[in-house]
PDB file of C-alpha atoms in Angstrom:
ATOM      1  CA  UNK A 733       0.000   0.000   0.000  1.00 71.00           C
ATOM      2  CA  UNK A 734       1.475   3.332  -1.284  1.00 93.00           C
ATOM      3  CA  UNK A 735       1.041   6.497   1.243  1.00 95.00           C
ATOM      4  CA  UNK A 736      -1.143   8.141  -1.511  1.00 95.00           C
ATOM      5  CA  UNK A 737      -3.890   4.849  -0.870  1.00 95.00           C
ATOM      6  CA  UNK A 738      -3.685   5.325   2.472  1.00 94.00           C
ATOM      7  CA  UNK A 739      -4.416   9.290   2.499  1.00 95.00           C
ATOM      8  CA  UNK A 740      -6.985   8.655   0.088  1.00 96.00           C
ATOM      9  CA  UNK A 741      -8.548   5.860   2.037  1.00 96.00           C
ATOM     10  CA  UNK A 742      -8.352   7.733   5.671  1.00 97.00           C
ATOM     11  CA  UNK A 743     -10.100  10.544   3.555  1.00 96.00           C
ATOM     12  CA  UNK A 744     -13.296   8.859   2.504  1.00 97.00           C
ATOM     13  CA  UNK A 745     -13.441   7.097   5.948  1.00 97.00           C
ATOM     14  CA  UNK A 746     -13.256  10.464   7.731  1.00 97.00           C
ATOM     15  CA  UNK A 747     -15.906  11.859   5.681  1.00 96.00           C
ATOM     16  CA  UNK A 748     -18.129   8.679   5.802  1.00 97.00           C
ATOM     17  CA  UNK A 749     -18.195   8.314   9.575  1.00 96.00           C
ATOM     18  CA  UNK A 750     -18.667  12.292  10.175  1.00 96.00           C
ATOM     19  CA  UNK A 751     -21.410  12.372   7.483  1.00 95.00           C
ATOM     20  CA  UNK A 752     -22.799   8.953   9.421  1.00 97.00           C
ATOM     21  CA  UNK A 753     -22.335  10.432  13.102  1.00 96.00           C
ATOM     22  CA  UNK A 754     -24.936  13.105  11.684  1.00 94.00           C
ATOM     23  CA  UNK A 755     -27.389  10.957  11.041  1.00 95.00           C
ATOM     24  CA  UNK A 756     -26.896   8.313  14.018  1.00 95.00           C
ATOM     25  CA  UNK A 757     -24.575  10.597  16.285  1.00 94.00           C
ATOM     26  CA  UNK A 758     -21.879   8.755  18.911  1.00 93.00           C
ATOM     27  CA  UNK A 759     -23.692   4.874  17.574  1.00 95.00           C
ATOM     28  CA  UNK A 760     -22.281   5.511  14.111  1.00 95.00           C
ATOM     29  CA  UNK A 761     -18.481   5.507  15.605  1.00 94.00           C
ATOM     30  CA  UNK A 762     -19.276   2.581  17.696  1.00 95.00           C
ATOM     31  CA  UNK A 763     -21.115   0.683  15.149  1.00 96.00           C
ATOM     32  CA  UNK A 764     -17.747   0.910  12.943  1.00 96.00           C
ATOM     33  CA  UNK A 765     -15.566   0.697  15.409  1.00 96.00           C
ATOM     34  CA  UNK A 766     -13.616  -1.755  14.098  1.00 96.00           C
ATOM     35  CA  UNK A 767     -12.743   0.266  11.255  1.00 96.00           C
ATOM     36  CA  UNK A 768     -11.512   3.190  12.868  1.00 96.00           C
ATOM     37  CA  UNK A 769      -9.251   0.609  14.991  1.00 97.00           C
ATOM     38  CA  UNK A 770      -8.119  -1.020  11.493  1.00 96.00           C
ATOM     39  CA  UNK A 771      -7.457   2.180  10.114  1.00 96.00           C
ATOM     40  CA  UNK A 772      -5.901   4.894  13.041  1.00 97.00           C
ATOM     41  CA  UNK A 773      -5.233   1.961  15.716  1.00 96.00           C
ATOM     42  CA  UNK A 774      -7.378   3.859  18.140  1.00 96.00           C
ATOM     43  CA  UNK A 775     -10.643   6.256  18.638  1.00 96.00           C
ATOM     44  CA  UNK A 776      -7.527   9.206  19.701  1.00 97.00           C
ATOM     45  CA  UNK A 777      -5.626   9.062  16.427  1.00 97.00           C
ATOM     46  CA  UNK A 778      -9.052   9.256  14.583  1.00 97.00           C
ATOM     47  CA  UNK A 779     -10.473  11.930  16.234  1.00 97.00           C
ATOM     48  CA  UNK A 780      -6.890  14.155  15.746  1.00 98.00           C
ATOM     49  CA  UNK A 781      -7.321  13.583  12.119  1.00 97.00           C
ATOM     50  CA  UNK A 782     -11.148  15.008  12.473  1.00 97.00           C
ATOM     51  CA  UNK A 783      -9.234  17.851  14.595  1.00 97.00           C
ATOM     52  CA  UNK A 784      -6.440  18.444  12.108  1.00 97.00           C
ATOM     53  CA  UNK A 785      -8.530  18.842   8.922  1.00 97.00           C
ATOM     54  CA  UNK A 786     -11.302  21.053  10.514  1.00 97.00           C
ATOM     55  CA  UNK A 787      -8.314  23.219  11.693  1.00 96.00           C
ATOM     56  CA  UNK A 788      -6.499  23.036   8.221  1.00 95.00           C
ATOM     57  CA  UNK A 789      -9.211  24.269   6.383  1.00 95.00           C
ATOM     58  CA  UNK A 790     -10.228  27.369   9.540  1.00 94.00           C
ATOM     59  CA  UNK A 791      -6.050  28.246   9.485  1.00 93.00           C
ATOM     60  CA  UNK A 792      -7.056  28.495   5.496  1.00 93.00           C
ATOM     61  CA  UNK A 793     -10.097  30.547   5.929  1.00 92.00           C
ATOM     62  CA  UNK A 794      -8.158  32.687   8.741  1.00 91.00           C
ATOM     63  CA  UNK A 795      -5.403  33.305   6.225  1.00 88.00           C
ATOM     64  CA  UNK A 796      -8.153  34.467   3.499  1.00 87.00           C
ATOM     65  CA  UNK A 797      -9.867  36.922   6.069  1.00 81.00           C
ATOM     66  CA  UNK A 798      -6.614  38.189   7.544  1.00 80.00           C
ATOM     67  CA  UNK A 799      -5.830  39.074   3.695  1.00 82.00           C
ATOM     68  CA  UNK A 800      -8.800  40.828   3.085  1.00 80.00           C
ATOM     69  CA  UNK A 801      -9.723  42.033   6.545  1.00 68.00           C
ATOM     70  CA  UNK A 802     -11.501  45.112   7.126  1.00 71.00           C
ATOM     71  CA  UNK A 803     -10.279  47.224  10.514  1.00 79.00           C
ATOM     72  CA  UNK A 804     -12.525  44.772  12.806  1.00 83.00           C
ATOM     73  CA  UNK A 805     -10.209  41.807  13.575  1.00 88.00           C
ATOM     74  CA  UNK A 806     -12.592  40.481  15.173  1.00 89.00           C
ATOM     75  CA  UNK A 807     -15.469  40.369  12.860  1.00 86.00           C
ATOM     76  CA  UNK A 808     -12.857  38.540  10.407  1.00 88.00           C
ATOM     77  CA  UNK A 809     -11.757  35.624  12.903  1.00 90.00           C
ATOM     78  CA  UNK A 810     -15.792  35.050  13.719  1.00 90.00           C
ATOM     79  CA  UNK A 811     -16.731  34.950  10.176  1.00 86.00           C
ATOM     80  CA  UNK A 812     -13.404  32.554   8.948  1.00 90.00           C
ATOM     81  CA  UNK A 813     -14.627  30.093  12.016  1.00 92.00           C
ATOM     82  CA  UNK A 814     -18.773  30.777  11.118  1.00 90.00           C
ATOM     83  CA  UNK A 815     -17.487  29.823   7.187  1.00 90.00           C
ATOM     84  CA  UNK A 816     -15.810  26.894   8.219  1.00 93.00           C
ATOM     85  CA  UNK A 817     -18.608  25.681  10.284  1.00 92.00           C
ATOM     86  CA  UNK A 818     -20.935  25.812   7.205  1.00 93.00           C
ATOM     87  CA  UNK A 819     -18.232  24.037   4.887  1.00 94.00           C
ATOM     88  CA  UNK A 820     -17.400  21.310   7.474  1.00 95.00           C
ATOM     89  CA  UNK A 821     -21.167  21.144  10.107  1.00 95.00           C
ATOM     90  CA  UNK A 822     -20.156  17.209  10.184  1.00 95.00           C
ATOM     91  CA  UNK A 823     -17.185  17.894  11.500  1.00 96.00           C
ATOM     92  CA  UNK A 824     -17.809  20.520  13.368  1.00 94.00           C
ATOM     93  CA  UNK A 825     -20.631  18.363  15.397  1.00 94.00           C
ATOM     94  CA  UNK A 826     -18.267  15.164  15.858  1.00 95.00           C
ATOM     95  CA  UNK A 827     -15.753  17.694  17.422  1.00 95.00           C
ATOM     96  CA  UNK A 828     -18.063  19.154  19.886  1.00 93.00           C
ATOM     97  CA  UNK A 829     -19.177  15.810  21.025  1.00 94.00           C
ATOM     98  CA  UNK A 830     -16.010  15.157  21.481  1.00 94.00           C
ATOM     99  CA  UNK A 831     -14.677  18.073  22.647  1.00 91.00           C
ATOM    100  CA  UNK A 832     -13.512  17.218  25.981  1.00 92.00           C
ATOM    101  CA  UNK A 833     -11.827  14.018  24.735  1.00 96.00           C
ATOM    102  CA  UNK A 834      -8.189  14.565  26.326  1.00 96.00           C
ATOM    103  CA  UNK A 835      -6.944  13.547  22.843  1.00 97.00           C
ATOM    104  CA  UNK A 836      -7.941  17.204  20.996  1.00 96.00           C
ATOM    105  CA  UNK A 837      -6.574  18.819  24.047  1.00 95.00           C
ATOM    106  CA  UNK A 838      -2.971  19.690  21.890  1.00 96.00           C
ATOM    107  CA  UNK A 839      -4.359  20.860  18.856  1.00 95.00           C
ATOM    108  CA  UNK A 840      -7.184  23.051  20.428  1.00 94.00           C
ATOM    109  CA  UNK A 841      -4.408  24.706  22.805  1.00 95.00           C
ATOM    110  CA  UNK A 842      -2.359  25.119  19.439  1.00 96.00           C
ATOM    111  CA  UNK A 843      -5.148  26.601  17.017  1.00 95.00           C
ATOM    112  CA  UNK A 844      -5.827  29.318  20.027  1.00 94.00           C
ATOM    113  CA  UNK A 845      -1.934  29.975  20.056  1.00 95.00           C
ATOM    114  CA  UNK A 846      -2.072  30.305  16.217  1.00 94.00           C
ATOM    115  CA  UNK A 847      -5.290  32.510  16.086  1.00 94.00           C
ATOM    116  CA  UNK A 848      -3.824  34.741  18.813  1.00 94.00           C
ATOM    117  CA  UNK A 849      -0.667  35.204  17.695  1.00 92.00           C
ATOM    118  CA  UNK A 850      -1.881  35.906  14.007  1.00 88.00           C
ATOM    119  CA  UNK A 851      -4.716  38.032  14.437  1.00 89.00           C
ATOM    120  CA  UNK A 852      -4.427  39.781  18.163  1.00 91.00           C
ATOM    121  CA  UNK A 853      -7.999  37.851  18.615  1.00 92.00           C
ATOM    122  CA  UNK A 854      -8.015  35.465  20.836  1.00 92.00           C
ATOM    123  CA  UNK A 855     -11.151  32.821  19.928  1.00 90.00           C
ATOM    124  CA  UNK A 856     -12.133  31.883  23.156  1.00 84.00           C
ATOM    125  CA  UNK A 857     -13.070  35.740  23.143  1.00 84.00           C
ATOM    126  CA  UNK A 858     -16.088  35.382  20.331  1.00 80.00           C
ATOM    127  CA  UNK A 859     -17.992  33.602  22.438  1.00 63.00           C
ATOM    128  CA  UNK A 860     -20.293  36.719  22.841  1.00 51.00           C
ATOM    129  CA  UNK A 861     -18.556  38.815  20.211  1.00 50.00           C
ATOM    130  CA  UNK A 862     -21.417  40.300  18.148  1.00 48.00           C
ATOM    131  CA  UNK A 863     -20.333  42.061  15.396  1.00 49.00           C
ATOM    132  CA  UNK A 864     -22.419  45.763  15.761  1.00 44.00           C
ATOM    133  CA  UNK A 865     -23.183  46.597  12.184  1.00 40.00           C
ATOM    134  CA  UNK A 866     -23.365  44.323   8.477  1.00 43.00           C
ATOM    135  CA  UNK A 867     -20.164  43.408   7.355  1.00 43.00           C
ATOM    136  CA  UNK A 868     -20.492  43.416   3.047  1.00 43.00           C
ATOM    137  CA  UNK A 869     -20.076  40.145   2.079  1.00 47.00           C
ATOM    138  CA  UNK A 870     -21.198  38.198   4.992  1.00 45.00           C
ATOM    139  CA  UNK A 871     -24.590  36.110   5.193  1.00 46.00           C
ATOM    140  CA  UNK A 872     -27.309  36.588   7.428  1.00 42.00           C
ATOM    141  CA  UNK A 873     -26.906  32.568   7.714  1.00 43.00           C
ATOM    142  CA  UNK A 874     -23.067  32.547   8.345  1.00 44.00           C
ATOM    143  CA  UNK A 875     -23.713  34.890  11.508  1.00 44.00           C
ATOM    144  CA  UNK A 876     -26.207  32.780  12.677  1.00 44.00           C
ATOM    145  CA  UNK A 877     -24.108  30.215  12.093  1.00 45.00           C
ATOM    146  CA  UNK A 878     -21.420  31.977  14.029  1.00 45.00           C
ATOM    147  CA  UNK A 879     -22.272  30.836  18.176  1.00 47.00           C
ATOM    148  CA  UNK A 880     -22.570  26.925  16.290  1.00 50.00           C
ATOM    149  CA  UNK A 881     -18.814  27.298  14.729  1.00 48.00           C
ATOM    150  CA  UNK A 882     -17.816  28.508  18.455  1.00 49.00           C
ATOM    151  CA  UNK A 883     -19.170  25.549  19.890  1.00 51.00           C
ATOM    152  CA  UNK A 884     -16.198  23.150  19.912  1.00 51.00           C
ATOM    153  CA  UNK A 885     -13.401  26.131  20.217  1.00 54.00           C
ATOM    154  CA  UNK A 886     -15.194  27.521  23.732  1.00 50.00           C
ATOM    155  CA  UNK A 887     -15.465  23.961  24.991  1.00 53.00           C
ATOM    156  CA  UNK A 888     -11.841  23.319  23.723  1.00 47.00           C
ATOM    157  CA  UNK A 889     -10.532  26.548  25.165  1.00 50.00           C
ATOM    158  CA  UNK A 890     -12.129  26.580  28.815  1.00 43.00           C
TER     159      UNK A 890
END
């Protein structure tokens, strides 16, 4: 097995189980268990691969706001983690059911270190940041969407 079958295989598992654990919630990880076991060796290195592809793709969306940013930091950080919420809700959802599992501990205490030390906004912040006016650009539905995306980060950073 090259490295390229693996990567490809670990992706549609990912994607299958999230998409399932929407439908079935914590069951649909314990009725394929054995997978995740065959696969990652263990429920921890599974649910740091969830972890590290949700963050991949907010560090992506972070890096696209911080580019275009208007002067409310803030606003910008909220809408990159309310735009990866929509993109990823599966994911998002697994994570916060998961969120005290000690084995997202690292990479939630690294994403705040990242998100702090690139923007000056630190996420565990948002949690009641409301942004005062429209921002151009920005959905009605992606700032309602915007407490949901929190969910996991205020769990994982209290």
């Amino acid at each position: 097995m090259t490295e390229w079958e693996r990567a490809r295989r670990r992706y549609r598992l990912v994607h299958d189980l999230a998409a399932a654990f929407e439908k079935k919630g914590p069951r649909a990880l314990a009725d394929r268990q054995h997978e995740v076991v065959a696969e990652y060796g263990d429920l921890d290195r599974f649910l740091r691969d969830v972890q590290r592809r949700y963050l991949t793709a907010a560090y992506t969306q972070l890096d696209e706001v911080i580019e275009q940013a208007s002067g409310d930091p803030k606003g910008a950080v909220a809408d990159a983690l309310a735009a990866v919420a929509e993109a990823y809700p599966a994911f998002r959802r697994l994570l916060e059911e998961y969120t005290d599992h000690p084995a997202l501990a690292e990479g939630t205490a690294r994403f705040r270190h990242a998100v702090l030390s690139a923007t000056g906004v630190d996420p565990a912040d948002l949690t009641s940041y409301r942004p005062n006016q429209e921002v151009k650009g920005i959905s009605h539905a992606r700032k309602s969407a915007f407490c949901a995306a929190l969910r996991p980060v205020r769990a994982w950073l209290h």
